[in-house]
C-alpha cells in the first residue's frame, strides 16, 4: 500500500540509539515507511561530534539499527544526508531569507550552549540545514520527537518567507507528527537522553541489558507494602512494551504485598527481550555484511538526489541564480 503523503525524517548519528529514540521517533518511521524518505543526518552530527572514526561508526550503526528494526529499502528511500550535497546549497539560499531573530529564539541552540557545546555558526544555523532537509524533498509529514517541534515551526516559517519573498510557491509547507506522547524515563527517572547518560540502548542484551534494567531507580517502599505504579519508572517503561492486559495485570501486582520492584524489573526485561528478538537476529546478519548496508545507503542517496535536484532547481529559478 503506498502512502499518498510523503513522510520524511532524519536521525543524527551521534551515539547508540536508545529506547527514548525508539518510542519517540524510530518506531513511527518504521510504521510509516511507504514512499517515505529517512536519512542519517551526518552533517548535523558534525555540530557536536568531531571525530571521523566515530562519525563513520555511528552512521553505520544507525543504518544497521533501522534495517534491523524493519526499514525496507524497497519501500522507503533510506540514505545519508551527505550523499545529497544539494541540501547544503539550498541551505545557503534559505539562510539569505532567515532572520537572526528567528534563530536567536531557538531553544535547542541555547540548551546545547548551556551544556557546553561549542557555540559555532554551524550550531546556530542548524535549524536552517534542517529546514533544507525537509523542504528539498517536498515532504508532507515529518514524524519527530517533541524536542524537534520548534524546528518544524521554523521550517514552515522559513519556507513561507522564501515563497513570499520570491512570490512563488517554491516550497510545500510540511507538518509534524509526534511519536509516543508519554515520556520515556531513563534509568534515573529523568527523560531518557544521551546527554543524561541514563539510556537503555535498543540493542543491549544479555547481562548488560539485565544490569541496566536492574539499575532503574525506584523508591524504597518495602516489599510487603503496595506500590504506586503511576509513580514508578519501571512501570512507565513496562507500559511502553506491554499489552493492555499485561498492563492491567501489572497494576494489580503493584497493589499486592510481596510483589517487589525486582519482580517488575524481571517482567520488564522479558518484554524488552521479546520485543527486539527478531531485530537482534537481523542485526547480527547485517553486521556480517557491511557492503550490503553501504549499497543500500548509496542507492537511497541516488534516488534522494534525483528528487532534491528538482526542488533545488525551482528555488534557484525563483531567486535568479540559474
Ligand atoms: N534535528 C533532528 C534531531 O536531532 C535530526 C534531523 C535533521 C531531522 N534533519 C531533520 C529530523 C529533518 C527531521 C527532519 O533529532
Coordinates of N, CA and C in Angstrom, one line a residue, residues 15-243:
X15 N 25.4 8.7 18.5 CA 25.7 7.7 19.6 C 24.7 6.6 19.4
X16 N 24.8 5.6 20.3 CA 23.9 4.4 20.2 C 22.5 4.8 20.4
X17 N 21.6 4.4 19.5 CA 20.2 4.7 19.6 C 19.6 3.9 20.8
X18 N 18.7 4.6 21.5 CA 18.2 4.0 22.8 C 16.6 4.0 22.7
X19 N 16.1 3.5 23.8 CA 14.6 3.3 23.8 C 13.9 4.7 23.7
X20 N 14.5 5.7 24.2 CA 13.9 7.1 24.0 C 13.7 7.4 22.5
X21 N 14.8 7.2 21.8 CA 14.7 7.4 20.3 C 13.7 6.5 19.7
X22 N 13.7 5.2 20.1 CA 12.8 4.2 19.5 C 11.3 4.6 19.7
X23 N 10.9 4.9 20.9 CA 9.5 5.3 21.1 C 9.2 6.7 20.7
X24 N 10.2 7.6 20.7 CA 9.9 9.0 20.4 C 9.8 9.1 18.9
X25 N 10.6 8.3 18.1 CA 10.6 8.6 16.6 C 10.7 7.3 15.8
X26 N 11.7 6.5 16.1 CA 12.1 5.4 15.1 C 10.9 4.5 14.8
X27 N 10.2 4.1 15.9 CA 9.1 3.2 15.7 C 8.0 3.7 14.7
X28 N 7.8 5.0 14.8 CA 6.9 5.7 13.8 C 7.4 5.7 12.4
X29 N 8.8 5.8 12.3 CA 9.4 5.9 11.0 C 9.2 4.5 10.3
X30 N 9.3 3.4 11.1 CA 9.2 2.1 10.5 C 7.7 1.8 10.1
X31 N 6.8 2.3 11.0 CA 5.4 2.1 10.7 C 4.9 2.9 9.4
X32 N 5.5 4.0 9.2 CA 5.1 4.9 8.1 C 6.2 4.9 7.0
X33 N 6.5 3.8 6.4 CA 7.7 3.9 5.5 C 7.4 3.8 4.0
X34 N 6.1 3.6 3.7 CA 5.9 3.6 2.2 C 6.0 5.0 1.6
X35 N 6.9 5.0 0.6 CA 7.1 6.3 -0.1 C 7.9 7.3 0.8
X36 N 8.3 6.9 1.9 CA 9.0 7.8 2.9 C 10.5 8.0 2.5
X37 N 11.0 9.1 3.0 CA 12.4 9.4 2.9 C 12.9 9.5 4.4
X38 N 13.9 8.6 4.7 CA 14.5 8.7 6.0 C 16.0 8.8 5.8
X39 N 16.7 9.6 6.6 CA 18.1 9.8 6.3 C 18.9 9.9 7.6
X40 N 20.2 9.7 7.5 CA 21.1 9.8 8.6 C 21.8 11.1 8.6
X41 N 21.5 12.0 9.6 CA 21.8 13.4 9.5 C 23.3 13.6 9.9
X42 N 24.2 13.2 9.1 CA 25.6 13.3 9.5 C 26.2 14.7 9.4
X43 N 25.6 15.5 8.5 CA 26.1 17.0 8.6 C 25.7 17.6 9.9
X44 N 24.5 17.2 10.4 CA 24.0 17.8 11.7 C 24.9 17.3 12.8
X45 N 25.3 16.0 12.7 CA 26.1 15.5 13.8 C 27.4 16.2 14.0
X46 N 27.9 16.8 12.9 CA 29.2 17.5 12.9 C 29.2 18.7 13.8
X47 N 28.0 19.2 14.2 CA 27.9 20.3 15.1 C 28.3 19.9 16.5
X48 N 28.3 18.6 16.8 CA 28.6 18.2 18.2 C 29.7 17.1 18.2
X49 N 29.9 16.4 17.1 CA 30.9 15.3 17.1 C 32.0 15.6 16.1
X50 N 33.2 15.6 16.6 CA 34.3 15.9 15.7 C 35.4 14.8 15.8
X51 N 35.0 13.6 15.3 CA 35.9 12.5 15.3 C 35.5 11.6 14.2
X52 N 36.3 11.6 13.1 CA 35.9 11.0 11.9 C 35.6 9.5 12.1
X53 N 36.4 8.8 12.9 CA 36.2 7.4 13.1 C 34.8 7.1 13.7
X54 N 34.6 7.9 14.8 CA 33.3 7.8 15.5 C 32.1 8.2 14.6
X55 N 32.2 9.2 13.8 CA 31.1 9.6 13.0 C 30.8 8.5 12.0
X56 N 31.8 8.0 11.4 CA 31.6 6.9 10.4 C 30.9 5.7 11.1
X57 N 31.4 5.3 12.3 CA 30.9 4.2 13.0 C 29.4 4.4 13.4
X58 N 29.1 5.6 13.9 CA 27.7 5.9 14.4 C 26.8 5.9 13.2
X59 N 27.3 6.4 12.0 CA 26.5 6.4 10.8 C 26.1 5.0 10.4
X60 N 27.1 4.1 10.4 CA 26.9 2.7 10.1 C 25.9 2.1 11.1
X61 N 26.1 2.4 12.4 CA 25.2 1.9 13.5 C 23.7 2.3 13.2
X62 N 23.5 3.5 12.9 CA 22.1 4.0 12.6 C 21.6 3.2 11.5
X63 N 22.3 3.0 10.4 CA 21.8 2.3 9.3 C 21.5 0.9 9.7
X64 N 22.3 0.2 10.4 CA 22.1 -1.2 10.8 C 20.9 -1.2 11.7
X65 N 20.7 -0.3 12.6 CA 19.6 -0.3 13.5 C 18.3 -0.2 12.8
X66 N 18.2 0.8 11.9 CA 17.0 0.9 11.1 C 16.6 -0.3 10.3
X67 N 17.6 -0.8 9.6 CA 17.4 -2.0 8.8 C 17.0 -3.2 9.6
X68 N 17.6 -3.3 10.8 CA 17.3 -4.5 11.7 C 15.9 -4.3 12.2
X69 N 15.5 -3.1 12.5 CA 14.2 -2.9 13.1 C 13.0 -3.0 12.0
X70 N 13.4 -3.1 10.7 CA 12.4 -3.4 9.8 C 12.2 -2.4 8.7
X71 N 13.2 -1.4 8.6 CA 13.1 -0.5 7.5 C 13.4 -1.2 6.2
X72 N 12.5 -1.1 5.2 CA 12.7 -1.9 4.0 C 13.1 -0.9 2.8
X73 N 14.3 -1.1 2.3 CA 14.7 -0.1 1.3 C 13.9 -0.2 0.0
X74 N 13.1 -1.2 -0.1 CA 12.2 -1.3 -1.3 C 11.0 -0.4 -1.1
X75 N 10.7 -0.1 0.1 CA 9.5 0.7 0.4 C 9.9 2.2 0.7
X76 N 11.0 2.4 1.4 CA 11.4 3.7 1.8 C 12.8 4.1 1.1
X77 N 13.0 5.4 0.9 CA 14.3 5.8 0.5 C 15.1 6.1 1.7
X78 N 16.2 5.4 1.9 CA 17.0 5.4 3.1 C 18.4 5.8 2.7
X79 N 18.9 6.9 3.3 CA 20.2 7.4 2.8 C 20.9 8.3 3.8
X80 N 22.1 8.6 3.4 CA 23.0 9.5 4.2 C 22.7 11.0 3.8
X81 N 22.5 11.8 4.7 CA 22.3 13.3 4.4 C 23.4 13.8 3.4
X82 N 24.6 13.4 3.7 CA 25.7 14.0 2.9 C 25.9 13.4 1.5
X83 N 25.1 12.4 1.2 CA 25.1 11.9 -0.2 C 24.3 12.8 -1.1
X84 N 23.6 13.8 -0.5 CA 22.9 14.7 -1.3 C 23.4 16.1 -1.1
X85 N 24.5 16.5 -1.7 CA 25.1 17.8 -1.3 C 24.3 19.0 -1.7
X86 N 23.3 18.7 -2.6 CA 22.3 19.8 -2.9 C 21.7 20.4 -1.7
X87 N 21.6 19.7 -0.6 CA 21.0 20.2 0.6 C 21.8 21.3 1.2
X88 N 23.1 21.3 1.0 CA 23.9 22.4 1.5 C 23.7 23.7 0.7
X89 N 23.5 23.5 -0.6 CA 23.3 24.7 -1.5 C 22.0 25.3 -1.1
X90 N 20.9 24.5 -0.9 CA 19.6 25.0 -0.6 C 19.7 25.7 0.8
X91 N 20.5 25.2 1.7 CA 20.7 25.8 3.0 C 21.1 27.3 2.8
X92 N 22.1 27.5 1.9 CA 22.5 28.9 1.7 C 21.4 29.8 1.2
X93 N 20.6 29.3 0.2 CA 19.5 30.1 -0.3 C 18.6 30.4 0.9
X94 N 18.3 29.4 1.7 CA 17.4 29.7 2.8 C 18.0 30.6 3.9
X95 N 19.3 30.5 4.1 CA 19.9 31.4 5.1 C 19.7 32.9 4.7
X96 N 19.7 33.1 3.4 CA 19.6 34.5 3.0 C 18.2 35.2 3.3
X97 N 17.2 34.3 3.6 CA 15.9 34.9 3.9 C 15.5 34.6 5.4
X98 N 16.5 34.0 6.2 CA 16.2 33.7 7.6 C 16.6 34.8 8.5
X99 N 15.7 35.3 9.3 CA 16.1 36.4 10.2 C 16.9 35.9 11.4
X100 N 17.8 36.7 11.8 CA 18.6 36.4 13.0 C 17.7 36.1 14.2
X101 N 16.7 37.0 14.3 CA 15.8 36.9 15.5 C 15.1 35.5 15.6
X102 N 14.8 34.9 14.4 CA 14.2 33.6 14.4 C 15.1 32.6 15.0
X103 N 16.4 32.6 14.6 CA 17.4 31.7 15.1 C 17.7 31.9 16.5
X104 N 17.7 33.2 16.9 CA 18.0 33.5 18.3 C 17.0 33.0 19.3
X105 N 15.8 32.7 18.8 CA 14.8 32.2 19.7 C 14.8 30.7 19.8
X106 N 15.7 30.0 19.1 CA 15.8 28.6 19.1 C 16.2 28.0 20.5
X107 N 15.3 27.2 21.1 CA 15.6 26.7 22.4 C 16.7 25.7 22.4
X108 N 16.8 24.9 21.4 CA 17.8 23.8 21.4 C 19.2 24.4 21.3
X109 N 19.4 25.5 20.6 CA 20.7 26.1 20.5 C 21.1 26.6 21.9
X110 N 20.2 27.2 22.6 CA 20.5 27.7 23.9 C 20.9 26.6 24.9
X111 N 20.0 25.5 24.8 CA 20.3 24.4 25.7 C 21.6 23.7 25.4
X112 N 21.9 23.6 24.1 CA 23.2 23.0 23.8 C 24.4 23.8 24.3
X113 N 24.3 25.1 24.1 CA 25.3 26.0 24.5 C 25.5 25.9 26.0
X114 N 24.4 25.9 26.8 CA 24.5 25.7 28.2 C 25.1 24.4 28.6
X115 N 24.9 23.4 27.8 CA 25.6 22.1 28.2 C 27.1 22.1 27.8
X116 N 27.6 23.2 27.2 CA 29.0 23.3 27.0 C 29.4 22.9 25.5
X117 N 28.4 22.8 24.7 CA 28.7 22.5 23.2 C 29.2 23.8 22.6
X118 N 30.2 23.8 21.8 CA 30.8 25.0 21.2 C 29.7 25.7 20.4
X119 N 29.6 27.0 20.7 CA 28.6 27.8 20.0 C 29.1 28.3 18.6
X120 N 29.2 27.4 17.7 CA 29.7 27.7 16.3 C 28.5 28.2 15.5
X121 N 28.9 28.8 14.3 CA 27.9 29.2 13.4 C 27.1 28.0 12.9
X122 N 27.7 26.9 12.8 CA 27.0 25.6 12.4 C 25.9 25.3 13.4
X123 N 26.3 25.4 14.7 CA 25.2 25.0 15.7 C 24.1 26.0 15.6
X124 N 24.4 27.3 15.4 CA 23.4 28.3 15.4 C 22.5 28.2 14.2
X125 N 23.1 27.8 13.1 CA 22.2 27.7 11.8 C 21.7 26.3 11.6
X126 N 21.9 25.4 12.5 CA 21.4 24.1 12.4 C 20.0 24.0 12.0
X127 N 19.1 24.8 12.5 CA 17.7 24.7 12.0 C 17.4 25.0 10.6
X128 N 18.3 25.8 10.0 CA 18.2 26.1 8.6 C 18.6 24.9 7.7
X129 N 19.6 24.2 8.1 CA 20.0 23.0 7.4 C 18.9 22.0 7.5
X130 N 18.3 22.0 8.7 CA 17.1 21.0 8.9 C 15.9 21.4 8.0
X131 N 15.7 22.7 7.9 CA 14.6 23.2 7.0 C 14.9 22.7 5.6
X132 N 16.1 22.9 5.2 CA 16.5 22.5 3.8 C 16.3 21.0 3.6
X133 N 16.7 20.1 4.6 CA 16.5 18.7 4.6 C 15.0 18.4 4.3
X134 N 14.1 19.1 4.9 CA 12.7 18.8 4.8 C 12.1 19.3 3.5
X135 N 12.5 20.6 3.2 CA 11.9 21.3 2.0 C 12.4 20.7 0.7
X136 N 13.6 20.2 0.7 CA 14.2 19.8 -0.6 C 13.6 18.5 -1.1
X137 N 12.8 17.8 -0.3 CA 12.2 16.6 -0.7 C 10.7 16.7 -0.8
X138 N 10.2 18.0 -0.8 CA 8.7 18.2 -0.8 C 8.0 17.3 0.2
X139 N 8.5 17.2 1.4 CA 7.9 16.4 2.5 C 6.6 17.0 2.9
X140 N 5.6 16.1 3.2 CA 4.3 16.5 3.7 C 4.3 16.4 5.2
X141 N 4.8 15.3 5.7 CA 4.7 14.9 7.2 C 6.0 14.6 7.7
X142 N 6.4 15.2 8.9 CA 7.7 14.9 9.5 C 7.4 14.3 10.9
X143 N 7.6 13.0 11.0 CA 7.5 12.4 12.4 C 8.7 12.6 13.2
X144 N 8.5 13.3 14.3 CA 9.7 13.7 15.2 C 9.3 13.5 16.7
X145 N 10.3 13.6 17.5 CA 10.1 13.7 18.9 C 9.8 15.2 19.3
X146 N 9.3 15.3 20.5 CA 8.7 16.7 20.9 C 9.8 17.7 20.9
X147 N 11.1 17.3 21.1 CA 12.2 18.3 21.1 C 12.4 19.0 19.7
X148 N 11.8 18.4 18.7 CA 12.0 19.0 17.4 C 10.9 19.9 16.9
X149 N 9.9 20.0 17.7 CA 8.7 20.8 17.2 C 9.0 22.2 16.8
X150 N 9.9 22.9 17.6 CA 10.2 24.2 17.3 C 10.9 24.3 16.0
X151 N 11.8 23.3 15.7 CA 12.5 23.3 14.4 C 11.5 23.2 13.2
X152 N 10.4 22.4 13.5 CA 9.4 22.3 12.4 C 8.7 23.6 12.2
X153 N 8.4 24.3 13.3 CA 7.8 25.6 13.1 C 8.7 26.6 12.4
X154 N 10.0 26.5 12.7 CA 10.9 27.4 12.0 C 11.0 27.0 10.5
X155 N 10.9 25.7 10.2 CA 10.9 25.3 8.8 C 9.8 25.9 8.0
X156 N 8.6 25.8 8.6 CA 7.4 26.4 8.0 C 7.6 27.9 7.8
X157 N 8.1 28.5 8.8 CA 8.3 30.0 8.8 C 9.3 30.4 7.6
X158 N 10.4 29.6 7.5 CA 11.4 29.9 6.5 C 10.9 29.6 5.1
X159 N 10.1 28.5 5.0 CA 9.5 28.2 3.7 C 8.6 29.3 3.2
X160 N 7.8 29.7 4.1 CA 6.8 30.8 3.8 C 7.5 32.1 3.4
X161 N 8.5 32.4 4.2 CA 9.3 33.7 3.9 C 9.9 33.6 2.5
X162 N 10.5 32.4 2.2 CA 11.1 32.3 0.8 C 10.0 32.4 -0.2
X163 N 8.9 31.7 -0.1 CA 7.8 31.8 -1.1 C 7.3 33.2 -1.2
X164 N 7.1 33.9 -0.1 CA 6.6 35.3 -0.2 C 7.7 36.2 -0.8
X165 N 8.9 36.0 -0.4 CA 10.0 36.9 -1.0 C 10.0 36.8 -2.5
X166 N 10.0 35.6 -3.0 CA 10.1 35.4 -4.4 C 8.8 35.2 -5.2
X167 N 7.7 35.4 -4.4 CA 6.4 35.4 -5.0 C 6.1 34.2 -5.8
X168 N 6.5 33.0 -5.3 CA 6.2 31.7 -5.9 C 6.1 30.6 -4.9
X169 N 5.2 29.7 -5.2 CA 5.1 28.5 -4.3 C 6.2 27.5 -4.5
X170 N 7.4 27.9 -4.2 CA 8.5 27.0 -4.4 C 8.5 25.8 -3.4
X171 N 8.1 26.1 -2.2 CA 8.2 25.0 -1.2 C 6.8 24.7 -0.6
X172 N 6.6 23.4 -0.4 CA 5.4 22.9 0.3 C 5.6 23.1 1.8
X173 N 4.5 23.5 2.5 CA 4.7 23.6 4.0 C 4.4 22.3 4.7
X174 N 5.4 21.8 5.3 CA 5.3 20.4 6.0 C 4.6 20.6 7.3
X175 N 4.0 19.5 7.8 CA 3.6 19.4 9.2 C 4.3 18.3 9.9
X176 N 4.2 18.4 11.2 CA 4.9 17.3 12.0 C 3.9 16.4 12.7
X177 N 4.3 15.2 13.0 CA 3.5 14.4 13.9 C 4.4 13.9 15.0
X178 N 3.9 13.8 16.2 CA 4.7 13.4 17.4 C 4.7 11.9 17.6
X179 N 5.8 11.4 18.1 CA 5.8 9.9 18.5 C 5.0 9.7 19.8
X180 N 5.4 8.7 20.5 CA 4.8 8.4 21.8 C 4.6 9.7 22.6
X181 N 3.4 10.1 22.9 CA 3.2 11.3 23.7 C 3.6 11.2 25.1
X182 N 3.7 10.0 25.7 CA 4.2 9.8 27.0 C 5.7 9.8 27.1
X183 N 6.3 10.4 28.1 CA 7.7 10.5 28.1 C 8.3 9.1 28.4
X184 N 9.5 8.9 27.9 CA 10.2 7.6 28.2 C 11.3 7.9 29.2
X185 N 11.1 7.4 30.5 CA 12.0 7.7 31.5 C 13.3 7.0 31.3
X186 N 14.4 7.6 31.7 CA 15.7 6.9 31.7 C 15.9 6.2 33.0
X187 N 17.1 5.6 33.2 CA 17.4 4.9 34.4 C 17.2 5.7 35.7
X188 N 17.5 7.0 35.6 CA 17.4 7.8 36.8 C 16.0 8.5 37.0
X189 N 15.1 8.2 36.0 CA 13.8 8.8 36.1 C 13.7 10.1 35.3
X190 N 14.8 10.8 34.9 CA 14.7 11.9 34.0 C 14.4 11.4 32.7
X191 N 14.0 12.3 31.7 CA 13.8 11.9 30.3 C 15.0 11.1 29.8
X192 N 14.7 10.0 29.1 CA 15.9 9.2 28.6 C 16.6 10.0 27.5
X193 N 17.8 10.3 27.7 CA 18.6 11.1 26.8 C 20.1 10.8 26.9
X194 N 20.7 10.8 25.7 CA 22.2 10.5 25.7 C 22.9 11.6 26.6
X195 N 22.4 12.8 26.6 CA 23.1 13.8 27.4 C 23.0 13.6 28.9
X196 N 22.0 12.8 29.3 CA 21.9 12.5 30.8 C 22.6 11.2 31.1
X197 N 23.2 10.5 30.2 CA 23.8 9.2 30.4 C 22.9 8.2 31.2
X198 N 21.6 8.2 30.8 CA 20.7 7.3 31.6 C 19.9 6.4 30.6
X199 N 20.5 6.0 29.5 CA 19.8 5.3 28.4 C 19.9 3.8 28.5
X200 N 18.9 3.2 27.9 CA 19.0 1.8 27.6 C 19.1 1.7 26.1
X201 N 20.2 1.3 25.5 CA 20.4 1.1 24.1 C 19.4 0.1 23.5
X202 N 18.9 0.3 22.3 CA 17.9 -0.6 21.7 C 18.5 -2.0 21.6
X203 N 19.8 -2.1 21.3 CA 20.4 -3.4 21.0 C 21.2 -3.9 22.2
X204 N 21.0 -3.4 23.3 CA 21.6 -4.1 24.5 C 21.0 -5.4 24.7
X205 N 21.8 -6.4 25.2 CA 21.1 -7.7 25.5 C 21.9 -8.4 26.6
X206 N 21.4 -9.6 27.0 CA 22.0 -10.4 27.9 C 22.3 -9.7 29.3
X207 N 23.5 -10.0 29.8 CA 23.8 -9.5 31.1 C 23.9 -8.0 31.2
X208 N 24.4 -7.4 30.1 CA 24.5 -5.9 30.1 C 23.1 -5.3 30.2
X209 N 22.1 -5.8 29.4 CA 20.7 -5.3 29.5 C 20.1 -5.6 30.9
X210 N 20.4 -6.7 31.4 CA 19.9 -7.1 32.7 C 20.4 -6.1 33.8
X211 N 21.7 -5.8 33.7 CA 22.2 -4.9 34.8 C 21.7 -3.5 34.6
X212 N 21.4 -3.1 33.4 CA 20.8 -1.7 33.2 C 19.4 -1.7 33.8
X213 N 18.6 -2.7 33.4 CA 17.2 -2.8 33.9 C 17.2 -2.8 35.4
X214 N 18.1 -3.6 36.0 CA 18.1 -3.8 37.4 C 18.5 -2.4 38.1
X215 N 19.2 -1.6 37.4 CA 19.6 -0.3 38.0 C 18.6 0.8 37.9
X216 N 17.4 0.5 37.3 CA 16.4 1.6 37.2 C 16.0 2.0 38.6
X217 N 16.0 3.4 38.7 CA 15.7 3.9 40.0 C 14.3 3.7 40.5
X218 N 14.1 3.2 41.7 CA 12.8 3.0 42.3 C 12.8 3.6 43.7
X219 N 11.6 3.8 44.3 CA 11.6 4.3 45.7 C 11.8 3.2 46.7
X220 N 11.8 3.5 48.0 CA 12.1 2.5 48.9 C 11.0 1.9 49.6
X221 N 9.8 1.8 49.0 CA 8.6 1.1 49.5 C 9.0 -0.3 49.9
X222 N 8.8 -0.8 51.1 CA 9.2 -2.1 51.4 C 8.4 -3.2 50.6
X223 N 9.0 -4.3 50.5 CA 8.4 -5.4 49.7 C 6.9 -5.7 50.1
X224 N 6.6 -5.7 51.4 CA 5.3 -6.1 51.9 C 4.2 -5.0 51.6
X225 N 4.6 -3.8 51.3 CA 3.6 -2.8 51.1 C 3.3 -2.6 49.6
X226 N 2.0 -2.2 49.3 CA 1.6 -1.9 47.9 C 2.4 -0.7 47.4
X227 N 2.6 -0.8 46.1 CA 3.4 0.3 45.5 C 2.6 1.1 44.4
X228 N 3.0 2.3 44.2 CA 2.2 3.2 43.3 C 2.7 3.1 41.9
X229 N 2.0 2.3 41.0 CA 2.5 2.2 39.6 C 2.7 3.5 38.9
X230 N 1.8 4.5 39.2 CA 1.9 5.7 38.4 C 3.0 6.6 38.8
X231 N 3.8 6.2 39.8 CA 5.0 7.0 40.2 C 6.2 6.1 40.1
X232 N 6.2 5.2 39.1 CA 7.3 4.2 39.1 C 7.9 4.2 37.7
X233 N 9.2 4.4 37.6 CA 9.9 4.3 36.3 C 9.8 3.0 35.6
X234 N 9.9 1.9 36.5 CA 9.8 0.6 35.9 C 8.4 0.4 35.2
X235 N 7.4 0.8 35.9 CA 6.0 0.6 35.3 C 5.9 1.5 34.1
X236 N 6.4 2.7 34.1 CA 6.3 3.6 32.9 C 7.0 2.9 31.7
X237 N 8.1 2.3 31.9 CA 8.8 1.6 30.8 C 8.0 0.3 30.4
X238 N 7.5 -0.4 31.4 CA 6.7 -1.6 31.1 C 5.5 -1.3 30.2
X239 N 4.8 -0.2 30.5 CA 3.7 0.2 29.7 C 4.0 0.3 28.3
X240 N 5.2 0.8 27.9 CA 5.5 1.0 26.5 C 5.6 -0.3 25.7
X241 N 5.9 -1.4 26.4 CA 6.1 -2.7 25.7 C 4.9 -3.6 25.9
X242 N 4.1 -3.4 26.9 CA 3.1 -4.4 27.3 C 1.7 -4.2 26.6
X243 N 1.0 -5.3 26.5 CA -0.4 -5.2 26.0 C -1.3 -4.6 27.1

